[in-house]
PDB file of C-alpha atoms in Angstrom:
ATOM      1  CA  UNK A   1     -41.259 110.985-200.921  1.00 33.00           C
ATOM      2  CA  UNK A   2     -43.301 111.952-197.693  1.00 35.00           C
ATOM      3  CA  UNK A   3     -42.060 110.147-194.749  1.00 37.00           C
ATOM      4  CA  UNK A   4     -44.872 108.357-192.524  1.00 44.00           C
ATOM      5  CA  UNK A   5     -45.040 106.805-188.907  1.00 49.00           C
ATOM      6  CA  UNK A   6     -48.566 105.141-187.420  1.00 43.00           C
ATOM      7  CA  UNK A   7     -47.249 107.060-184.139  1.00 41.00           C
ATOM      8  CA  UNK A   8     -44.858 109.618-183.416  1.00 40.00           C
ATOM      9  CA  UNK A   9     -43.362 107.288-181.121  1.00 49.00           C
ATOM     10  CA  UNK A  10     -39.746 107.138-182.016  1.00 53.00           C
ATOM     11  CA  UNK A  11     -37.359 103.791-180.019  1.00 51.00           C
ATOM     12  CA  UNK A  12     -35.393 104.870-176.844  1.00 51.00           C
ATOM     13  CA  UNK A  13     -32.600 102.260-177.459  1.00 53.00           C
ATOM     14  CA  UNK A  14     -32.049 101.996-181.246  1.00 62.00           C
ATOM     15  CA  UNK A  15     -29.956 100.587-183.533  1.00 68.00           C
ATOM     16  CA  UNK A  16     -26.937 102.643-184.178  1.00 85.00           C
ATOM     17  CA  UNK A  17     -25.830 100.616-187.424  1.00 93.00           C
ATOM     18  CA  UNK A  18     -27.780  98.667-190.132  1.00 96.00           C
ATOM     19  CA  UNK A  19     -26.834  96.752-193.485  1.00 98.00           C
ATOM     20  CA  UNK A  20     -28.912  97.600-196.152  1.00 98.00           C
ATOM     21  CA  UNK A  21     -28.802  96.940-199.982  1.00 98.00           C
ATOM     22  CA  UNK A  22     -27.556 100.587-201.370  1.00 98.00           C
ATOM     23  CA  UNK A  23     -30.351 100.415-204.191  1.00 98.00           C
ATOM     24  CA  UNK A  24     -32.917 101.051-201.898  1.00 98.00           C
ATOM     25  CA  UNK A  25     -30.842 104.319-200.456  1.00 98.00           C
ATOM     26  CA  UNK A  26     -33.367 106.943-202.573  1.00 98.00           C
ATOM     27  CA  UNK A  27     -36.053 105.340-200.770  1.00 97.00           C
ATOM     28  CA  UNK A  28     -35.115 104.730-197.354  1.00 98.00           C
ATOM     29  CA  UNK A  29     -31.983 107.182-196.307  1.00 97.00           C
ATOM     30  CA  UNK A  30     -33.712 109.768-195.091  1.00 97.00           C
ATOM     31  CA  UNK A  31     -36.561 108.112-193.086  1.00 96.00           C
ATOM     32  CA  UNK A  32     -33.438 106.445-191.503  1.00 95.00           C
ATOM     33  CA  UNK A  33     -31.540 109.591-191.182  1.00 93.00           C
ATOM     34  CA  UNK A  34     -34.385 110.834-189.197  1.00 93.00           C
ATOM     35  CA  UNK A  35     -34.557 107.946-187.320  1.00 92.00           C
ATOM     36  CA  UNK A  36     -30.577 108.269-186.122  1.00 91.00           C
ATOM     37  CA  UNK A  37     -29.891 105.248-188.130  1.00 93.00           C
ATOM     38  CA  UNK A  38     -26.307 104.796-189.564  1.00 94.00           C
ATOM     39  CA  UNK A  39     -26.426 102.624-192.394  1.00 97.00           C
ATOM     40  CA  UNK A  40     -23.754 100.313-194.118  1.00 97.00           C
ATOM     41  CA  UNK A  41     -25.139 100.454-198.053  1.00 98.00           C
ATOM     42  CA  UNK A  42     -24.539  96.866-199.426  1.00 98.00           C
ATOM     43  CA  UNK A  43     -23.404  96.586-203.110  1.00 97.00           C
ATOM     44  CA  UNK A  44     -25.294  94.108-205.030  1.00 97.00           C
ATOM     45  CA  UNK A  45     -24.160  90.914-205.396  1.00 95.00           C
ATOM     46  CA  UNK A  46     -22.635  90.284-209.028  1.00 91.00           C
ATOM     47  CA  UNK A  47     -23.509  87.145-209.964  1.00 90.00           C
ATOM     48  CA  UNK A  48     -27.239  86.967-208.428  1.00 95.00           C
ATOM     49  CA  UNK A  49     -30.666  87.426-210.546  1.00 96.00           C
ATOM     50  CA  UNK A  50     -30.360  91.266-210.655  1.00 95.00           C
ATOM     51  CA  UNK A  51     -33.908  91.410-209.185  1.00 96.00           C
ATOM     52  CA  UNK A  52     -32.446  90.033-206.129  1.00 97.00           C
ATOM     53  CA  UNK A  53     -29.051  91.214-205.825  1.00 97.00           C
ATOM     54  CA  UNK A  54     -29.712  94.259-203.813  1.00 97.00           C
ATOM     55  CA  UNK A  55     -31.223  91.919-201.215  1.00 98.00           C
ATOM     56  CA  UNK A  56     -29.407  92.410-197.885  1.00 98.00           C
ATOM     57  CA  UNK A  57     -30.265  88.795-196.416  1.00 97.00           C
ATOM     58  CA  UNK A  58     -28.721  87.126-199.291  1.00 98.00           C
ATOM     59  CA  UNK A  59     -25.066  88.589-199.021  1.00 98.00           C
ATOM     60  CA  UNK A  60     -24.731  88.883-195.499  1.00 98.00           C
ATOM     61  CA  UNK A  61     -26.506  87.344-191.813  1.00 98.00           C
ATOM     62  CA  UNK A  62     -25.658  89.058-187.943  1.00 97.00           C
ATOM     63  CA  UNK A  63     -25.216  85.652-185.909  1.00 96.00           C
ATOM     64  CA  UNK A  64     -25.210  87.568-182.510  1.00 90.00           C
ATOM     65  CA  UNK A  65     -22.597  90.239-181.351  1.00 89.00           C
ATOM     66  CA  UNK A  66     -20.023  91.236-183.476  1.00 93.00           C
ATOM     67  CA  UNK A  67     -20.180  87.896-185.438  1.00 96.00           C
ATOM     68  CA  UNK A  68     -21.023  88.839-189.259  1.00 97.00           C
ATOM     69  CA  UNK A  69     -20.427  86.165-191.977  1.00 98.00           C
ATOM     70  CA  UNK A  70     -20.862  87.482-195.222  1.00 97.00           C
ATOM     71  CA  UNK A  71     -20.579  87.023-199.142  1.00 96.00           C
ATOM     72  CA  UNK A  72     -19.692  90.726-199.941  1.00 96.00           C
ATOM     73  CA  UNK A  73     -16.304  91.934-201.031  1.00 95.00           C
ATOM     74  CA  UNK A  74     -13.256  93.442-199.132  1.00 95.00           C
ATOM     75  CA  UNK A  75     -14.594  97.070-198.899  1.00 96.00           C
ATOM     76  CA  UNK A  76     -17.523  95.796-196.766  1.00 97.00           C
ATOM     77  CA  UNK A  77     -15.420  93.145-194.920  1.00 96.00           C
ATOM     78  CA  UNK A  78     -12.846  95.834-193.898  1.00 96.00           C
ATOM     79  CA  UNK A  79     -15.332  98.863-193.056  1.00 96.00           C
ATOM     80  CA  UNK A  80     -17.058  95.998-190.572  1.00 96.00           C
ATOM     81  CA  UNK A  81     -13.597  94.559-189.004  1.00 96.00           C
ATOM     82  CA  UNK A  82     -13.267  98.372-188.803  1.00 95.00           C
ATOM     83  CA  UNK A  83     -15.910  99.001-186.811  1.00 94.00           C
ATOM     84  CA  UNK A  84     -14.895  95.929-184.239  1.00 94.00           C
ATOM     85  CA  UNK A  85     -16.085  92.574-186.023  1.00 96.00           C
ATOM     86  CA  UNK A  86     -15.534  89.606-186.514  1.00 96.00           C
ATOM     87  CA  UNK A  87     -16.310  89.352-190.334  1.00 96.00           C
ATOM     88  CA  UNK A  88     -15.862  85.945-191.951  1.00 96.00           C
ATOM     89  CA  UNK A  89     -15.621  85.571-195.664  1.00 95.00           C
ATOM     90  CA  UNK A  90     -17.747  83.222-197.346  1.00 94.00           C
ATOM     91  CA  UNK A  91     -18.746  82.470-201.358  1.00 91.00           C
ATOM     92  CA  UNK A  92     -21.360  85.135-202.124  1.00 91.00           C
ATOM     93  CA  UNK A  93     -24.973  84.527-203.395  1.00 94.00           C
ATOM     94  CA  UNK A  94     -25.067  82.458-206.850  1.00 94.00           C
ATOM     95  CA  UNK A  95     -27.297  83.008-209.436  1.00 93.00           C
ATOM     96  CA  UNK A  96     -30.641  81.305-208.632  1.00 94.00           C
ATOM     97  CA  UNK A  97     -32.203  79.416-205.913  1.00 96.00           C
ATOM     98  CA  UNK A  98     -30.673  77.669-203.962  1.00 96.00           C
ATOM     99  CA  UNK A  99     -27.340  78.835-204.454  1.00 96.00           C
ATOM    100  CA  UNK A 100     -28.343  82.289-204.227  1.00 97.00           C
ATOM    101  CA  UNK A 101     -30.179  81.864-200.399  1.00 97.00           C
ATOM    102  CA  UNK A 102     -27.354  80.352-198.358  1.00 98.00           C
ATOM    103  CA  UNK A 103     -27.373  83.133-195.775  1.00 98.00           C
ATOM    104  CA  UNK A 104     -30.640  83.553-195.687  1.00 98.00           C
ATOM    105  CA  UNK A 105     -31.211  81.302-192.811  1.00 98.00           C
ATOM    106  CA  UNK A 106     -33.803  82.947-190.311  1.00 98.00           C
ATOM    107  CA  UNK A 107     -32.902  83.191-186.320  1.00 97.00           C
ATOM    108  CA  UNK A 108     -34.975  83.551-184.023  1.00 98.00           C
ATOM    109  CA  UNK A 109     -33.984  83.180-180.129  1.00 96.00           C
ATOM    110  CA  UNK A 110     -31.231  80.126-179.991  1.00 96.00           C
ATOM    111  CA  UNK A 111     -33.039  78.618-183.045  1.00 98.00           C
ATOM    112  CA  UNK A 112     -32.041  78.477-187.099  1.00 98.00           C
ATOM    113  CA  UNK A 113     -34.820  77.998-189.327  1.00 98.00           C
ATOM    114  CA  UNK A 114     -34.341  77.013-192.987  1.00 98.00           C
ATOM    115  CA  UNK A 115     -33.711  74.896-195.650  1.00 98.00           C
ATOM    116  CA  UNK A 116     -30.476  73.137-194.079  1.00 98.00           C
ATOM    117  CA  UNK A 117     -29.387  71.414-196.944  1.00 98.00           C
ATOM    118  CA  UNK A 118     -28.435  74.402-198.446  1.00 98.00           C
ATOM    119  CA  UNK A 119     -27.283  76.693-195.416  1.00 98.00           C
ATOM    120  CA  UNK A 120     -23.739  77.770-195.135  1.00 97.00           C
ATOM    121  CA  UNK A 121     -21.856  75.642-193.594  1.00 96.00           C
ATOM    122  CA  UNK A 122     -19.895  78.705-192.966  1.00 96.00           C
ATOM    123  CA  UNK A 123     -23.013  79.876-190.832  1.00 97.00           C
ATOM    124  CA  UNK A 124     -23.787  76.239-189.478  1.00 97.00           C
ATOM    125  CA  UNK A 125     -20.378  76.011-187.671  1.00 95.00           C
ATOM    126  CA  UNK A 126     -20.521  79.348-186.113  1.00 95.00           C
ATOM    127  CA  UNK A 127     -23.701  78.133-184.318  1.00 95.00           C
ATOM    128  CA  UNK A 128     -23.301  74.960-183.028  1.00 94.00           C
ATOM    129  CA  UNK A 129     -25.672  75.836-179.774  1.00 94.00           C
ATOM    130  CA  UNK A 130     -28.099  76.790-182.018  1.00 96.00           C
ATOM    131  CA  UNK A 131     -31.166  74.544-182.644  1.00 98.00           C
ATOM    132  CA  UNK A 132     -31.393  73.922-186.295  1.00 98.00           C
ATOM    133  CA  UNK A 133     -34.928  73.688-187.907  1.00 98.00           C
ATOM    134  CA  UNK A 134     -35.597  72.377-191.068  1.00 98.00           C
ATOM    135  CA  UNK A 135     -38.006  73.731-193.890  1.00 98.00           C
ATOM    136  CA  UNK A 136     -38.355  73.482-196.894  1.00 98.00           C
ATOM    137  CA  UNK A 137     -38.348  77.617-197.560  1.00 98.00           C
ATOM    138  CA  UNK A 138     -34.540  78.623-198.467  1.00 98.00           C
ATOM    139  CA  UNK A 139     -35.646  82.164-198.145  1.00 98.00           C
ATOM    140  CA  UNK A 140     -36.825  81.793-194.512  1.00 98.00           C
ATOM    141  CA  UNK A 141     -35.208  84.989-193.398  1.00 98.00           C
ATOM    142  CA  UNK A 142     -36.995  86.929-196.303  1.00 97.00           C
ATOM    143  CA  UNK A 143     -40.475  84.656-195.567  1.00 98.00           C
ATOM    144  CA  UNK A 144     -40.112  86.276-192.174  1.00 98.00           C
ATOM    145  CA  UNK A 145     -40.736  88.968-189.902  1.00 98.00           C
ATOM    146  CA  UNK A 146     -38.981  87.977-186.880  1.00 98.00           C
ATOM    147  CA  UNK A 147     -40.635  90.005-184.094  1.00 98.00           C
ATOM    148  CA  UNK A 148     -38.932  89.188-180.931  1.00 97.00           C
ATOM    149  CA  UNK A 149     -36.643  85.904-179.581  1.00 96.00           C
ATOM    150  CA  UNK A 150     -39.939  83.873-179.444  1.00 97.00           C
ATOM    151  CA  UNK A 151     -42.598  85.406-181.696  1.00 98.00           C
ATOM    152  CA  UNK A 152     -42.599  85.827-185.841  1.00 98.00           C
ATOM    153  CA  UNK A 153     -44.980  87.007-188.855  1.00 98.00           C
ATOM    154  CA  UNK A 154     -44.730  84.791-192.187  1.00 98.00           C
ATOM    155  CA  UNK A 155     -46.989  83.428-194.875  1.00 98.00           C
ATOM    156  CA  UNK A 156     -45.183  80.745-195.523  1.00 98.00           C
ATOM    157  CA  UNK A 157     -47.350  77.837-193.901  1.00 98.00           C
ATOM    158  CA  UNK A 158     -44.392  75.190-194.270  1.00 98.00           C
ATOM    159  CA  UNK A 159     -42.399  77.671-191.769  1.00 98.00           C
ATOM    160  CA  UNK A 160     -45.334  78.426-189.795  1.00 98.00           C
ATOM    161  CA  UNK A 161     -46.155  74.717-188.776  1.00 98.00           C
ATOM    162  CA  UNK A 162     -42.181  73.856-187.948  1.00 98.00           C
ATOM    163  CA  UNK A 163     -41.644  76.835-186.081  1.00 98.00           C
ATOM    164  CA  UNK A 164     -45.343  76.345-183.918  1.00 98.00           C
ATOM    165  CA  UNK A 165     -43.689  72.889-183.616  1.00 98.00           C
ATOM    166  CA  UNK A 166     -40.908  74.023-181.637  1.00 98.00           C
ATOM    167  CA  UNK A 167     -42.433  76.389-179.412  1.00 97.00           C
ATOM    168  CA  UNK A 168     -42.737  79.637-181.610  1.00 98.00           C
ATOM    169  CA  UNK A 169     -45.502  81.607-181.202  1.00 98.00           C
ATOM    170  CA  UNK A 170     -46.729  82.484-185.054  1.00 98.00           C
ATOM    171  CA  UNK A 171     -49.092  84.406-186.584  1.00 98.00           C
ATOM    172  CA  UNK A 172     -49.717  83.438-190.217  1.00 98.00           C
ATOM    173  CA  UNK A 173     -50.956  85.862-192.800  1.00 98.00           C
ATOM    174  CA  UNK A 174     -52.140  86.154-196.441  1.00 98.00           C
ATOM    175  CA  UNK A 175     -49.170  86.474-198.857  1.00 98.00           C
ATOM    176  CA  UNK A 176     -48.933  89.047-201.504  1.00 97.00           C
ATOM    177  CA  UNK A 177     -49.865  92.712-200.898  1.00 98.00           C
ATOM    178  CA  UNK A 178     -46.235  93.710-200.704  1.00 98.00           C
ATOM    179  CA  UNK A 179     -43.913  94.599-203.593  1.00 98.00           C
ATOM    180  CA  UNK A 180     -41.223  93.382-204.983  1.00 98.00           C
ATOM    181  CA  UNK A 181     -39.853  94.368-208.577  1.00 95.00           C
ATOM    182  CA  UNK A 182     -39.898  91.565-210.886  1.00 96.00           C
ATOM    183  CA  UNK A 183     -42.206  89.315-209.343  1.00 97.00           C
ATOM    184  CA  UNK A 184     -45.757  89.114-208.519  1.00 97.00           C
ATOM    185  CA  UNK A 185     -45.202  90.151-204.815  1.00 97.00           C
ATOM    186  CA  UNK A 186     -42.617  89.851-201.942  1.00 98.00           C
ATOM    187  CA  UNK A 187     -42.597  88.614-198.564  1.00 98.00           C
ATOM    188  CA  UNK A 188     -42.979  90.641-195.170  1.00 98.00           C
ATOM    189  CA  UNK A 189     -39.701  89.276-193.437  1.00 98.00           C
ATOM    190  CA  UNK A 190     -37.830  90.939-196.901  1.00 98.00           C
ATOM    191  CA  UNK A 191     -40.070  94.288-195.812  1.00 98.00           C
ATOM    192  CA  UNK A 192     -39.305  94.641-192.122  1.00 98.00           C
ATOM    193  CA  UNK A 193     -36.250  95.222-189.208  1.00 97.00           C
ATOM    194  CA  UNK A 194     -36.456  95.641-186.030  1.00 95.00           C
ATOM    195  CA  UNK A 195     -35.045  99.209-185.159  1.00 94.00           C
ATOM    196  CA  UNK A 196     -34.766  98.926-181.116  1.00 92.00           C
ATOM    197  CA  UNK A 197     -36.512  95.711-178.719  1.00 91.00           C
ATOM    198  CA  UNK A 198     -39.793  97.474-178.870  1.00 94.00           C
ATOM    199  CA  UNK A 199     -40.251  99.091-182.405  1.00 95.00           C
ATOM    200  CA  UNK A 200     -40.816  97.234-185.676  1.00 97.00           C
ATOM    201  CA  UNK A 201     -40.176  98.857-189.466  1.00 97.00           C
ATOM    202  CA  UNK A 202     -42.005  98.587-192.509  1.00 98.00           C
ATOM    203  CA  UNK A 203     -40.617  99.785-195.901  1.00 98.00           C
ATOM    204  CA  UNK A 204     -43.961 101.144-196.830  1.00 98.00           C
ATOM    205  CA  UNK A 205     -47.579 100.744-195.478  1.00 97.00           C
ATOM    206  CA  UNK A 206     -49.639  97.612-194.961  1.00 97.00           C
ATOM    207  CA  UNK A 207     -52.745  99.572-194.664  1.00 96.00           C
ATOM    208  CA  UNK A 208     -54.450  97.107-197.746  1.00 96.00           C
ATOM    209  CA  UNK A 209     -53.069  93.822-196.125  1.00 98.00           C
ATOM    210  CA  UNK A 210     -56.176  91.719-195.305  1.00 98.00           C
ATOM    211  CA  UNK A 211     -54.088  90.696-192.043  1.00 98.00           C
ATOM    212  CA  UNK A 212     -53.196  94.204-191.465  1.00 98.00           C
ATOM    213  CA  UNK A 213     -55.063  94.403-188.243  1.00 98.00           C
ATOM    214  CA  UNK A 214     -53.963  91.110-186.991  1.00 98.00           C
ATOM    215  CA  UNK A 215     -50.574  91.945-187.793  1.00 98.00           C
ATOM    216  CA  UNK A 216     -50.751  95.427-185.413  1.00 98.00           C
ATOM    217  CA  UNK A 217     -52.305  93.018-182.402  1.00 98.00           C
ATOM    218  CA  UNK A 218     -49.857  90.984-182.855  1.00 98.00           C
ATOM    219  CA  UNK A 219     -47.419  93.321-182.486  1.00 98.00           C
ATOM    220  CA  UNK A 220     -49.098  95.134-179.974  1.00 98.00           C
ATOM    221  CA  UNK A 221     -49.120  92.352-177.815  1.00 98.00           C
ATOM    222  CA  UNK A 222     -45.821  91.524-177.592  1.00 97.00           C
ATOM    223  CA  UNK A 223     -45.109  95.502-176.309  1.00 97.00           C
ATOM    224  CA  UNK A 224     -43.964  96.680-180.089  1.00 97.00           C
ATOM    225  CA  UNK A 225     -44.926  99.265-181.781  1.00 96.00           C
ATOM    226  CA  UNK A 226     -44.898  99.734-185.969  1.00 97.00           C
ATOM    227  CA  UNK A 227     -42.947 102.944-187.783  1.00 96.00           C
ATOM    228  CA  UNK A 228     -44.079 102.631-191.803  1.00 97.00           C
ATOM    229  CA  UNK A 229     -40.782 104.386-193.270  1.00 97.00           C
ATOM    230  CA  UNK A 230     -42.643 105.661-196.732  1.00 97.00           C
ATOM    231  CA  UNK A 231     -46.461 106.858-197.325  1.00 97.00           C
ATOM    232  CA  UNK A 232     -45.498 103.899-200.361  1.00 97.00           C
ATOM    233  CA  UNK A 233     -46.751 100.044-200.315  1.00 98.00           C
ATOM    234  CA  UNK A 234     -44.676  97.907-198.359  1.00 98.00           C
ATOM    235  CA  UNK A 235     -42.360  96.903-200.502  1.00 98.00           C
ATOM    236  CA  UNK A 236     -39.286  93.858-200.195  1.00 98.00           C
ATOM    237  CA  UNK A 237     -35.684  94.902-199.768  1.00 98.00           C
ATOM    238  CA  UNK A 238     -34.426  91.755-198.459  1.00 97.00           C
ATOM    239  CA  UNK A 239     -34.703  93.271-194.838  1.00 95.00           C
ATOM    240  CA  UNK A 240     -31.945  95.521-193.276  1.00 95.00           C
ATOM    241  CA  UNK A 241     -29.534  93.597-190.536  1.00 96.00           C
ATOM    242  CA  UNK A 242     -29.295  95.227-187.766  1.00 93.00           C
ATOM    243  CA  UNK A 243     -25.807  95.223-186.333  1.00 94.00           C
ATOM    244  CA  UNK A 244     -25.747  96.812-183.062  1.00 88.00           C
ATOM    245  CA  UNK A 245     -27.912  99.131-180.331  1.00 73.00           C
ATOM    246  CA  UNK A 246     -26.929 102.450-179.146  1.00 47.00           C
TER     247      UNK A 246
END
């Protein structure tokens, strides 16, 4: 697999760890490796819709710092309290939606957006500063790209409208046009991580997205630029967490 960046512009402050579901390792470890990145492979999640159970953002969410809470086992939770932190144990993903998107609550700034009803309450009492936003999306974190502490990309229009509504800047695109195994497509928040304040990746390229020009403005704008990981189709991985900066 050729590895492909719209620049040769590589992040001066990057992130020295990331979680990422280990299925997508043949794909994505050595684009990261080249990048510096150290990764934490994620196990899937046993009792989740094998489709999904590789997906980072359903098994575990970063709530600032060293504050993880996560549904994965006692090999991930020691390796993080490890590494210095504080990793709280909660139920993993169940089988299908809802149960399975409890963590996958979408922050952006000081504000949660999701589909409360179903949030961790695990996650909702570690943020009680937080400004909680209700959608009706469970998967908000996988709906979307979160592109700085003001700004995201998503196509879903229910998430669009309640994050405009509380002073998020949005740009709303097409969906489809990125993959997802199983399913007729997947969602660009499941297909992108920030690596450092001012670089965005993609799993694959959005060259055939009808908003793919929009998208790079957007970006652009807000002082980021893209790195496109594989010469492949963006494709969903349920994002990569990133845990800290080096």
């Amino acid at each position: 697999m050729s590895y492909y960046v719209i620049t040769p512009h590589l992040p001066k402050r990057k992130v020295g760890l990331m979680a990422i579901g280990k299925r997508y390792a043949p794909r994505l470890a050595a684009p990261l490796e080249k990048l510096g990145v150290d990764v934490l492979w994620l196990p899937d999640a046993h009792d989740t819709d094998s489709r999904l159970a590789g997906h980072a953002d359903l098994s575990m969410i970063h709530l600032g710092a060293e504050l993880v809470v996560t549904g994965c086992g006692d090999d991930i939770v020691n390796n993080l309290t490890n590494r210095g932190f504080k990793a709280i144990r909660t139920e993993g993903p169940g089988n299908s939606y809802p149960e399975d998107c409890t963590l996958n609550a979408c922050i952006v700034g000081n504000k949660l957006i999701h589909r409360l009803d179903v949030t961790s309450r695990t996650v909702l009492g570690a943020l009680p500063d937080c400004e909680k936003i209700n959608v009706a999306q469970g998967y908000a974190k996988c709906c979307t790209c979160v592109v700085d502490e003001r700004s995201i990309i998503t196509s879903d229009r229910g998430i669009s409208a309640a994050a405009s509504d509380n002073d998020i800047d949005v740009l709303l695109i097409a969906p489809g046009y990125i993959e997802l195994e199983g399913f007729d497509y997947g969602f660009i928040g499941g297909a992108s991580f920030k690596l450092s304040a001012d670089t965005m990746a993609f799993t694959g390229r959005l060259d055939a997205h009808p908003d793919y020009h929009n998208i790079i403005c957007f970006l652009t704008d807000r002082g980021i630029r893209p790195v496109f990981l594989t010469s492949d189709t963006a494709f969903d991985i349920g994002s990569a967490l990133p845990l800290t900066e080096v």
